[in-house]
PDB file of C-alpha atoms in Angstrom:
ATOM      1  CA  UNK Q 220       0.000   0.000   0.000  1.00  0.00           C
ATOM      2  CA  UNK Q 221       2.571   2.463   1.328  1.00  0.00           C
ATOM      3  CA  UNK Q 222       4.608   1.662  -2.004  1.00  0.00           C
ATOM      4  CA  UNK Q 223       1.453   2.043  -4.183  1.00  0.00           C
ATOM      5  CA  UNK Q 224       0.935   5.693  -2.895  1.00  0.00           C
ATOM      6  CA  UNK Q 225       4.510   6.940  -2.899  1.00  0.00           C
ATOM      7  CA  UNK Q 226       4.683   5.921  -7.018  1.00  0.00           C
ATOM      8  CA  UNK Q 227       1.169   7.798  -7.207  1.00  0.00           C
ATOM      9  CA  UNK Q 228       2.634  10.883  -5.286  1.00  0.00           C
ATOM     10  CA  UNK Q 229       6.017  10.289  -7.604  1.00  0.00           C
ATOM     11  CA  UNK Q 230       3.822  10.743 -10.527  1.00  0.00           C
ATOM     12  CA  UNK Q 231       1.963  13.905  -9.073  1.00  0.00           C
ATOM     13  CA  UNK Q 232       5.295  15.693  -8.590  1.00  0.00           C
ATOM     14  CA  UNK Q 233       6.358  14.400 -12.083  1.00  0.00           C
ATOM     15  CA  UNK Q 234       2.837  16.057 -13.359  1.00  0.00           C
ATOM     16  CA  UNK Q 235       3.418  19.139 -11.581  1.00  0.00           C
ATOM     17  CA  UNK Q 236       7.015  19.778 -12.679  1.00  0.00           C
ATOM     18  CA  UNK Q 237       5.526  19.710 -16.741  1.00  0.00           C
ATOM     19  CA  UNK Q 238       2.293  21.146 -16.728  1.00  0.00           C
ATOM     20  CA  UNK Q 239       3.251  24.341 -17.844  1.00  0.00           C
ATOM     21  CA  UNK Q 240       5.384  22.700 -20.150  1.00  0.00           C
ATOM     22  CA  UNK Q 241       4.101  23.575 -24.225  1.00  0.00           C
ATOM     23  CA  UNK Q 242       5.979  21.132 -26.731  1.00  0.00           C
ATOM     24  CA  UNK Q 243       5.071  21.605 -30.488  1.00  0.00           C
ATOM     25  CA  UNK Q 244       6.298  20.320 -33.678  1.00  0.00           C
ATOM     26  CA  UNK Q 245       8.310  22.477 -36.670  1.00  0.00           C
ATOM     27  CA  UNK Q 246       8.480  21.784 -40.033  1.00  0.00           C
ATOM     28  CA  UNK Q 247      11.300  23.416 -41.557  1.00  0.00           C
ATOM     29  CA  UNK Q 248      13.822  23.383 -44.801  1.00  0.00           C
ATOM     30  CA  UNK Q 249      17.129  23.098 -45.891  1.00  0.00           C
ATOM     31  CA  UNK Q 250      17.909  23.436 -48.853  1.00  0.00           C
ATOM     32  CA  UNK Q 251      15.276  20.782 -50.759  1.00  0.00           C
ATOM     33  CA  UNK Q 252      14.778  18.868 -47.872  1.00  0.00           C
ATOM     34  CA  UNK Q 253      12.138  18.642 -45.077  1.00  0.00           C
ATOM     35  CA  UNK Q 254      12.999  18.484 -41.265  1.00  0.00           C
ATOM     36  CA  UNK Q 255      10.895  17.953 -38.014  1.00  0.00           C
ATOM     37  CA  UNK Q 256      11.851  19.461 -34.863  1.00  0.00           C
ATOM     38  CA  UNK Q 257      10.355  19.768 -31.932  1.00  0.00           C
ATOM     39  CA  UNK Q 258      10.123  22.878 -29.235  1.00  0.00           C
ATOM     40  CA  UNK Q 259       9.619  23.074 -25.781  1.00  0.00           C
ATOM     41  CA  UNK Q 260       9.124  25.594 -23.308  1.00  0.00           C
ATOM     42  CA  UNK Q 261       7.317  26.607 -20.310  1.00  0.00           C
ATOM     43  CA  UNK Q 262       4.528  29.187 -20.671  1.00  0.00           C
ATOM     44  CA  UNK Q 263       4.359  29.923 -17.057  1.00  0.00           C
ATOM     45  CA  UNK Q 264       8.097  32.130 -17.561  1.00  0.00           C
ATOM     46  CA  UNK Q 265       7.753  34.927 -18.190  1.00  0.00           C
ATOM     47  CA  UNK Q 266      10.208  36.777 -20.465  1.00  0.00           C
ATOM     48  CA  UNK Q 267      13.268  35.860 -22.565  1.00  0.00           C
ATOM     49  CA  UNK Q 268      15.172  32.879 -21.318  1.00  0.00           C
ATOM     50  CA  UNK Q 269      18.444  30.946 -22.393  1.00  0.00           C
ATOM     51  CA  UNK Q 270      17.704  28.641 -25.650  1.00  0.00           C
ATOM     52  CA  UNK Q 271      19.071  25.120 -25.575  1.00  0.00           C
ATOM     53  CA  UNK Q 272      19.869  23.799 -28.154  1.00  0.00           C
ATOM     54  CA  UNK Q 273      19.367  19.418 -28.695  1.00  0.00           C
ATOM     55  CA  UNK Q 274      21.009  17.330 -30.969  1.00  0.00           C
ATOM     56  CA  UNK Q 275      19.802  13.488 -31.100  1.00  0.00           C
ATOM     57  CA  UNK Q 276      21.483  10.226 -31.309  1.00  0.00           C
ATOM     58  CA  UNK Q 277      22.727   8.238 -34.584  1.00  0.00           C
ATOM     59  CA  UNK Q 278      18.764   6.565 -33.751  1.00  0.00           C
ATOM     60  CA  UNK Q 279      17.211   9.564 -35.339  1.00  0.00           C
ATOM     61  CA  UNK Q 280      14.827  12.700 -33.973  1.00  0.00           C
ATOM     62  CA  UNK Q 281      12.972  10.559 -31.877  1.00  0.00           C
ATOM     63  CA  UNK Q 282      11.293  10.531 -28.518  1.00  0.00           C
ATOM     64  CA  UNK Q 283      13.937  10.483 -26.460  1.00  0.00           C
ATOM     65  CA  UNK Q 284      15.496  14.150 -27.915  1.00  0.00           C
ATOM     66  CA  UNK Q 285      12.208  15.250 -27.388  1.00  0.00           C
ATOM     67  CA  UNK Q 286      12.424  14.089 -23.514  1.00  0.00           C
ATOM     68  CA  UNK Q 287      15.123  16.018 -22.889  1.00  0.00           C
ATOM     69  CA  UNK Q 288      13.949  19.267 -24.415  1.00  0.00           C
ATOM     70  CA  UNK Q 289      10.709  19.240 -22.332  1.00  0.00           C
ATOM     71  CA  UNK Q 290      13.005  18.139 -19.573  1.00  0.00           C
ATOM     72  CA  UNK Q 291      14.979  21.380 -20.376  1.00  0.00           C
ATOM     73  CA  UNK Q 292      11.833  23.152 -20.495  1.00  0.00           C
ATOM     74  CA  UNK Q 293      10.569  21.730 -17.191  1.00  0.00           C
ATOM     75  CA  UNK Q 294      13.441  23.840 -15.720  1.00  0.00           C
ATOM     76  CA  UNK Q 295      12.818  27.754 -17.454  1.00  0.00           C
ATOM     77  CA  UNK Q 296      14.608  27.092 -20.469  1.00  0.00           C
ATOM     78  CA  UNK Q 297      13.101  27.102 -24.417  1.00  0.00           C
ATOM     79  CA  UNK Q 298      14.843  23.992 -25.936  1.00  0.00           C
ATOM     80  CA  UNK Q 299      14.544  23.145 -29.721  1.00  0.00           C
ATOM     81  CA  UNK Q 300      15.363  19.421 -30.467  1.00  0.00           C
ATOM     82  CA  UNK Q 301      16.162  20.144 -34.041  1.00  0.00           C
ATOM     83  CA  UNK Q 302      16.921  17.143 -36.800  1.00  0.00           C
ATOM     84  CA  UNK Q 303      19.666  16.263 -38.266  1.00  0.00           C
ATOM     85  CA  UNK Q 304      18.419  13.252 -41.344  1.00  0.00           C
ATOM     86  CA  UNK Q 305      15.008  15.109 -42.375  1.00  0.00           C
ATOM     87  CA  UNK Q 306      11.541  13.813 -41.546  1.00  0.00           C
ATOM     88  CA  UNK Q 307      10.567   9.990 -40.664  1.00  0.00           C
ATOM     89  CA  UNK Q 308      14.216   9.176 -40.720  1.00  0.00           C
ATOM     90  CA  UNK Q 309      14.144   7.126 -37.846  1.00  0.00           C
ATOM     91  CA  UNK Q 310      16.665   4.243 -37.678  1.00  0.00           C
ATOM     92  CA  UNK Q 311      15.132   0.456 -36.612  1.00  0.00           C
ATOM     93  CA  UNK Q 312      18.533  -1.193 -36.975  1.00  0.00           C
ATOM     94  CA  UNK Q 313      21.909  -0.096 -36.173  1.00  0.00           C
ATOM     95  CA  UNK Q 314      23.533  -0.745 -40.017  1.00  0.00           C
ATOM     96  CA  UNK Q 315      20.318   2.371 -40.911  1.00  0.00           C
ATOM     97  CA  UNK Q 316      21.643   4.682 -37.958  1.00  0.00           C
ATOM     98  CA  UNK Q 317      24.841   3.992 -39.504  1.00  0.00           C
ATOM     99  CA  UNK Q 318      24.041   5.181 -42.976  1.00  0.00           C
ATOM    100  CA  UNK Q 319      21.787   7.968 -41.647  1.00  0.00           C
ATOM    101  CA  UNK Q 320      24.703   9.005 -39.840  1.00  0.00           C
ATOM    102  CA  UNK Q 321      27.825   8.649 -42.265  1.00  0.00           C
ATOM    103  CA  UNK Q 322      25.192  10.403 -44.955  1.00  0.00           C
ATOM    104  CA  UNK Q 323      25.620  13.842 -42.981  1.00  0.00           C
ATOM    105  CA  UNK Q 324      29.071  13.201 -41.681  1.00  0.00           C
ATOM    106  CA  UNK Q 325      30.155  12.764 -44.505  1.00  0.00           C
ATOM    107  CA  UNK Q 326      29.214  16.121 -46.083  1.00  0.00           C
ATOM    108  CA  UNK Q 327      30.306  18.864 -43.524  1.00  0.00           C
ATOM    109  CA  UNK Q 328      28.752  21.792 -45.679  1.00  0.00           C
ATOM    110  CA  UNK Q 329      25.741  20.354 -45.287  1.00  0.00           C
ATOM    111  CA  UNK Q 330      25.966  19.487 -41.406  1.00  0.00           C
ATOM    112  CA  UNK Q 331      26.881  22.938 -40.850  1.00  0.00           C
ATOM    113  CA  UNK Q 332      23.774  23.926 -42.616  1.00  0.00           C
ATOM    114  CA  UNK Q 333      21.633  21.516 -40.222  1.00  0.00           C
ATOM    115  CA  UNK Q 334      23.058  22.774 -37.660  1.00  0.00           C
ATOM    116  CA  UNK Q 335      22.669  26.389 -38.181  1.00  0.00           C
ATOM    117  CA  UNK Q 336      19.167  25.749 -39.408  1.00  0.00           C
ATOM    118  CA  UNK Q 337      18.228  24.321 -36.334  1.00  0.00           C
ATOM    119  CA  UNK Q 338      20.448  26.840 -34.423  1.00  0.00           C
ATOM    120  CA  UNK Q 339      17.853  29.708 -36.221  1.00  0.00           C
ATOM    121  CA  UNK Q 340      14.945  28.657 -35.191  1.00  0.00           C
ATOM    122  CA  UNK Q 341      15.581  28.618 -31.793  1.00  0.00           C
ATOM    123  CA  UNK Q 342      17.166  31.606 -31.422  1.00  0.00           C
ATOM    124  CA  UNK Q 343      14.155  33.217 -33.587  1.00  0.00           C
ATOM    125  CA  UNK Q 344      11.985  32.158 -31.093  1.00  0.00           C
ATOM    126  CA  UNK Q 345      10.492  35.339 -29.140  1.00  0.00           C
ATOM    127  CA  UNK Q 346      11.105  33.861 -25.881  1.00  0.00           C
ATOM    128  CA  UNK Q 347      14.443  33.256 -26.466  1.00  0.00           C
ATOM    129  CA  UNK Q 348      17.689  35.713 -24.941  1.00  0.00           C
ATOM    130  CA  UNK Q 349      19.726  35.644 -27.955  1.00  0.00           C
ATOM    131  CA  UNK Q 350      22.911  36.274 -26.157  1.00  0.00           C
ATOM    132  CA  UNK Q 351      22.310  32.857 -23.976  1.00  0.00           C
ATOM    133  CA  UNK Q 352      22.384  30.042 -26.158  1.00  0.00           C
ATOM    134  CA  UNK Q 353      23.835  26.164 -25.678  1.00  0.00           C
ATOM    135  CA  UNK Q 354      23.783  23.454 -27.592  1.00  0.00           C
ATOM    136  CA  UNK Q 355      23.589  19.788 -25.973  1.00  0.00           C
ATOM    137  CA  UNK Q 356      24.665  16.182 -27.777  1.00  0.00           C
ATOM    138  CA  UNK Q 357      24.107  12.701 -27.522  1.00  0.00           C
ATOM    139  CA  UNK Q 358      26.371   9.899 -29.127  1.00  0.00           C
ATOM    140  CA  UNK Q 359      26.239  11.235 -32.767  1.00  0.00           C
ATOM    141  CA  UNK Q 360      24.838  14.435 -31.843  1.00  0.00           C
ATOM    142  CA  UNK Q 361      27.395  15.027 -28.579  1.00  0.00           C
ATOM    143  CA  UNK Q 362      29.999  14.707 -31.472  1.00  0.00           C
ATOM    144  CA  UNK Q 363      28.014  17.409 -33.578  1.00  0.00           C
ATOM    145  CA  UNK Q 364      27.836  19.646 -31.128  1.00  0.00           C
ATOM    146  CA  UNK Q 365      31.639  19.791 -30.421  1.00  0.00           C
ATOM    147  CA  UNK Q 366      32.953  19.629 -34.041  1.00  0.00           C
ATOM    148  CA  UNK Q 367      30.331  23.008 -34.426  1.00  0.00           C
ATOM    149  CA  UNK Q 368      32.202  24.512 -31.457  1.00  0.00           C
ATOM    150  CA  UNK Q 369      35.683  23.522 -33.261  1.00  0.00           C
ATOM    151  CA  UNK Q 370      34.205  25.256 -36.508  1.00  0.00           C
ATOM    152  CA  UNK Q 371      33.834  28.643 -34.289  1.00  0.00           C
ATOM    153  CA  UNK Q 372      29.891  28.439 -34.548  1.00  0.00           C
ATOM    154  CA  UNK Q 373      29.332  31.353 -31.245  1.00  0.00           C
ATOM    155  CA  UNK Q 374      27.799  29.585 -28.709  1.00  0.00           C
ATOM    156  CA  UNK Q 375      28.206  29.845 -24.436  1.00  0.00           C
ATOM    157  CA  UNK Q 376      28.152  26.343 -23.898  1.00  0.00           C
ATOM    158  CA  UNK Q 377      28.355  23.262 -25.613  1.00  0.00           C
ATOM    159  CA  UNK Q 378      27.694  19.657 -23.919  1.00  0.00           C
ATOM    160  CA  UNK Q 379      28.392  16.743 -24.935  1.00  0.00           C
ATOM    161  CA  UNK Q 380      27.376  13.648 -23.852  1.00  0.00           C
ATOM    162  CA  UNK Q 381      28.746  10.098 -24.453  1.00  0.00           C
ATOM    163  CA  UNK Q 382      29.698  11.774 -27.946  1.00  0.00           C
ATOM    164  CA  UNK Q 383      32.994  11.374 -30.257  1.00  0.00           C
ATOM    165  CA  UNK Q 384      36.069  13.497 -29.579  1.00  0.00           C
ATOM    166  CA  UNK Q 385      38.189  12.856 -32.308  1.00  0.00           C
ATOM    167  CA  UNK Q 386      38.723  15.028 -34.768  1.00  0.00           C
ATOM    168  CA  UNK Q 387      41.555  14.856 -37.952  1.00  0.00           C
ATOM    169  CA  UNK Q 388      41.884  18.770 -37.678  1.00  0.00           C
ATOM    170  CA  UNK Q 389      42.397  19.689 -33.931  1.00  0.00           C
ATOM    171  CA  UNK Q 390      41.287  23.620 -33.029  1.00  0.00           C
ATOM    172  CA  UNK Q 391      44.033  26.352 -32.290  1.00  0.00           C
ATOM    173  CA  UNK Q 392      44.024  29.335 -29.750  1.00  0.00           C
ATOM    174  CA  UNK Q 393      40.868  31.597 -30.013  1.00  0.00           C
ATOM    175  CA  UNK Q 394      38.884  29.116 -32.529  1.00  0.00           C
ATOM    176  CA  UNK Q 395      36.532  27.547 -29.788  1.00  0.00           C
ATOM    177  CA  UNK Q 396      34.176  30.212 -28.554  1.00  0.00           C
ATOM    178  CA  UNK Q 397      32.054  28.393 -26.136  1.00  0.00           C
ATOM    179  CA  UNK Q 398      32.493  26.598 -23.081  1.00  0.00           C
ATOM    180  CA  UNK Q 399      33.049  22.895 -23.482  1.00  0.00           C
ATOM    181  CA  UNK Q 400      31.753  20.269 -21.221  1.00  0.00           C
ATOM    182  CA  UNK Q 401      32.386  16.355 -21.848  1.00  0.00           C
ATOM    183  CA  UNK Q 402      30.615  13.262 -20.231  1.00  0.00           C
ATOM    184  CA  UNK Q 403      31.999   9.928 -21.570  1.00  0.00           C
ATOM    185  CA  UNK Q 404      32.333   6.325 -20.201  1.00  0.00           C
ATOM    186  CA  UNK Q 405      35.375   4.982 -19.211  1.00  0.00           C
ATOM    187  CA  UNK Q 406      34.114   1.313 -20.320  1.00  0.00           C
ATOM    188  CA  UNK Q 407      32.514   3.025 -23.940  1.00  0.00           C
ATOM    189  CA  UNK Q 408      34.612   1.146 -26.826  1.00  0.00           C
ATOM    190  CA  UNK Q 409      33.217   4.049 -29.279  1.00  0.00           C
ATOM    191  CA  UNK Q 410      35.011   6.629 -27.286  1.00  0.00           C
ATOM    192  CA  UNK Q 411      38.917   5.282 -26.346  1.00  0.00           C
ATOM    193  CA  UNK Q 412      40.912   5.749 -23.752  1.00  0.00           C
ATOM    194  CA  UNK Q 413      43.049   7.451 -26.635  1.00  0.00           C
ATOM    195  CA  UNK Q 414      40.509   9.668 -27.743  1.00  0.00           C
ATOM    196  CA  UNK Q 415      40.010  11.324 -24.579  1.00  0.00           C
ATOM    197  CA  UNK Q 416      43.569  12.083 -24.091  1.00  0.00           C
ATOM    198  CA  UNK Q 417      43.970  13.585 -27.526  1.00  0.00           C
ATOM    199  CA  UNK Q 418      40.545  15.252 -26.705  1.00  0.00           C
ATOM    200  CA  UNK Q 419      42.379  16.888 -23.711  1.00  0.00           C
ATOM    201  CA  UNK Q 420      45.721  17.591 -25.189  1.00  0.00           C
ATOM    202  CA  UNK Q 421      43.733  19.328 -27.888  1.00  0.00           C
ATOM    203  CA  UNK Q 422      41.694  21.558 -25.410  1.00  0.00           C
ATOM    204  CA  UNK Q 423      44.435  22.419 -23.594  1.00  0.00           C
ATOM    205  CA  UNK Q 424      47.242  23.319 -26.287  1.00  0.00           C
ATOM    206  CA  UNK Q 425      44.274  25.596 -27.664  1.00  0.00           C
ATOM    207  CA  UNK Q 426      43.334  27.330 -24.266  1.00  0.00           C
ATOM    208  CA  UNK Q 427      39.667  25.754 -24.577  1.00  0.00           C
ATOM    209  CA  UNK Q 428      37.820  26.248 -21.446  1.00  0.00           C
ATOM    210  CA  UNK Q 429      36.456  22.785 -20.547  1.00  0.00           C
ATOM    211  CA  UNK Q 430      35.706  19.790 -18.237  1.00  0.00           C
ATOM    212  CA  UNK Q 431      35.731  16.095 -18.787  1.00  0.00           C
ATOM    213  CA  UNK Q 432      34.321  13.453 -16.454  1.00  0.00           C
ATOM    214  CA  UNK Q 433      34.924   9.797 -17.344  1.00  0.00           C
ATOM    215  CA  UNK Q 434      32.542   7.608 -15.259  1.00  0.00           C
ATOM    216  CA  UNK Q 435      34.614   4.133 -14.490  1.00  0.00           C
ATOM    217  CA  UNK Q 436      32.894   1.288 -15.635  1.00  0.00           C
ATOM    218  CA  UNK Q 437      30.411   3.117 -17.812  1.00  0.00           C
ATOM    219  CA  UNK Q 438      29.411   2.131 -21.561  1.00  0.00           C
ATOM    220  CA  UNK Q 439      28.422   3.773 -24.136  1.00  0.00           C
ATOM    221  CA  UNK Q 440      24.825   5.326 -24.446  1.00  0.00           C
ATOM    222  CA  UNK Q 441      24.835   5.857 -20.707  1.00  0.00           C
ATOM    223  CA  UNK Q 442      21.957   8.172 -20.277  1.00  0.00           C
ATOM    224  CA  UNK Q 443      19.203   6.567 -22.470  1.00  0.00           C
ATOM    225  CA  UNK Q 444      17.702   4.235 -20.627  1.00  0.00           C
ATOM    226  CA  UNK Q 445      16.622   2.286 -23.741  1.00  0.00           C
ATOM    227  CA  UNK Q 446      20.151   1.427 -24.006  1.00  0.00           C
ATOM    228  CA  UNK Q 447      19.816  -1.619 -22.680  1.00  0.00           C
ATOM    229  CA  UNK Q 448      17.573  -2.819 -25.244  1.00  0.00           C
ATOM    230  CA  UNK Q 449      19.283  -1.710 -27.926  1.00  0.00           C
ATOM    231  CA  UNK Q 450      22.622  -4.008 -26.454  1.00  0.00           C
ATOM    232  CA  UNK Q 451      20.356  -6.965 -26.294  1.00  0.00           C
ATOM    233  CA  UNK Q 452      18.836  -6.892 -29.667  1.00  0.00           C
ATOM    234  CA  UNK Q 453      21.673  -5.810 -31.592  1.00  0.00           C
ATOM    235  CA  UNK Q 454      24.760  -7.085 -29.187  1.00  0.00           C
ATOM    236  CA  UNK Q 455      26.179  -3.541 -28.715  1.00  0.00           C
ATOM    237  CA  UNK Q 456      28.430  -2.792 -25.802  1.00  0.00           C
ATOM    238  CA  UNK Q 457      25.693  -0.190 -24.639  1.00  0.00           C
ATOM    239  CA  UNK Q 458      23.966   0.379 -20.991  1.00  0.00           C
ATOM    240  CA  UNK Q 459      22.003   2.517 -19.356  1.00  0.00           C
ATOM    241  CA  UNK Q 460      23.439   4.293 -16.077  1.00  0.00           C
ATOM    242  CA  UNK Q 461      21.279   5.828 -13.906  1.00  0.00           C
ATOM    243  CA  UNK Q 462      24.153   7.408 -11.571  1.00  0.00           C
ATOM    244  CA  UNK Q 463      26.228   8.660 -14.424  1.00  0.00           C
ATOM    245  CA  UNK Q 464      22.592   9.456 -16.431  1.00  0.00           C
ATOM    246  CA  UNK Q 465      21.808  12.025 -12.979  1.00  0.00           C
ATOM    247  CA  UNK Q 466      25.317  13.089 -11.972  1.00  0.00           C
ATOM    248  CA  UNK Q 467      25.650  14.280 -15.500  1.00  0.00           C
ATOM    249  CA  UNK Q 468      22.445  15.721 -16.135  1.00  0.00           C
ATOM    250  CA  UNK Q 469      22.930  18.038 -12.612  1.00  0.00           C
ATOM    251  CA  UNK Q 470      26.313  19.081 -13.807  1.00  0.00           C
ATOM    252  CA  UNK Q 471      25.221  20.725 -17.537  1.00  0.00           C
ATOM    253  CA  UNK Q 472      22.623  22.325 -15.226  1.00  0.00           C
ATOM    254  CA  UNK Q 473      25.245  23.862 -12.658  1.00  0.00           C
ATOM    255  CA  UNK Q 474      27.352  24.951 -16.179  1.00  0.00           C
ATOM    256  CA  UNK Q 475      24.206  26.437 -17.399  1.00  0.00           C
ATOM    257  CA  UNK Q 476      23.720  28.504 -14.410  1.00  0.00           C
ATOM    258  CA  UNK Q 477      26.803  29.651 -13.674  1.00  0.00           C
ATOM    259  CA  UNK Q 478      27.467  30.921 -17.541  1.00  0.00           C
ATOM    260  CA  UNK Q 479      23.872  32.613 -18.440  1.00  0.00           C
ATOM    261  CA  UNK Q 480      23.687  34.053 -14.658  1.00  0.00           C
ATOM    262  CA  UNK Q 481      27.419  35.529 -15.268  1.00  0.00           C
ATOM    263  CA  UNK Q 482      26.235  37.669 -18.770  1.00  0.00           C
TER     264      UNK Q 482
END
């Protein structure tokens, strides 16, 4: 009984915490090709607010990116989950995330363009502080994020999370204009031991302002916590984390408010 009513009241707080919480859909263009994104925001703030930027997993613009922008929303902030393939590409299998994925890697005028796209619309949005603007990644997207912050896109923050760090043409002094914060698993195959040091090496020779935390033991895909599905249908060294998922999620938060309460 007593466990019964604590989910209920679980559920009521959860309730509470999004009811001002508006999340809509955006059809937009690039070029000859249709996206849909999706923005959140709470219509109980009033005035501008920083804009948060999300960029989605190899999986696609799916529910999950849209979790985290109303979870970003939850908290004051007006979060556009933008998308990076174009509409109903949503990978079922990991060999159609891959091509997906190497399809807009592998043309980095066009990525920009995504990006930037993406980037407008949420900084168009009239309840948006122009001057306060982040961008957040996951896997594919974490990598996004920070290969837009090596290409001198102005942002405050970018955060990436269980993302890529390599990169065949490593930043100099005064190139990286936002701050850079990195979440990765010590135990994630897709991001070595040897990436994060050249990661760090690279930060550091180019005066980058940033933090790393490597969780020990953690896999890849640590804060999705359909992660473990995905590692027992397709035998992929993923898992979900709940300690690293909250730890992480607490510390973009801290970043946030320390940089937009600073400008």
């Amino acid at each position: 009984m007593y466990k019964a009513l604590f989910t209920l009241l679980l559920c009521l707080i959860n309730l509470n915490a999004y009811a001002g919480v508006q999340g809509k859909e955006i059809i937009y263009q690039v070029g000859d090709t249709e996206f849909t994104g999706f923005l959140a925001f709470d219509d109980a703030v009033k005035g501008k607010r920083p804009g948060i930027l999300v960029l989605h997993e190899w999986w696609g613009h799916n529910a999950y990116a849209r979790k985290r922008a109303e979870m970003l929303a939850a908290l004051g902030y007006t979060a556009f989950a933008l998308d990076m393939y174009g509409t109903g590409k949503l990978a079922a299998h990991p060999e159609d995330a891959k091509a997906f994925m190497m399809a807009v890697t592998g043309d980095k005028v066009e990525m920009v363009k995504r990006f930037q796209a993406g980037l407008k619309i949420l900084t168009d949005q009239a309840n948006v502080d122009r001057n306060k603007i982040a961008a957040i990644g996951y896997c594919m997207g974490g990598g996004m994020a920070l290969n837009m912050a090596r290409s001198g896109i102005d942002l405050d923050v970018i955060v990436v999370f269980h993302g890529s760090l390599g990169t065949e043409t490593p930043v100099t002094a005064g190139q990286v204009k936002a701050e850079i914060m990195v979440f990765t698993g010590a135990a994630d195959p897709f991001v070595p031991t040897e990436q994060v040091q050249a990661f760090e090496q690279e930060m550091k020779s180019a005066g980058v302002v940033y933090t790393l935390k490597s969780y020990p033991g953690v896999k890849h895909s640590f804060t999705n916590p359909d992660a473990d599905g995905f590692a027992a249908r397709f035998k992929m060294p993923l898992a979900y984390n709940r300690a690293a998922d909250e730890d992480s999620w607490q510390q973009m938060l801290q970043l946030f408010q320390k940089v937009f309460r600073s400008e």
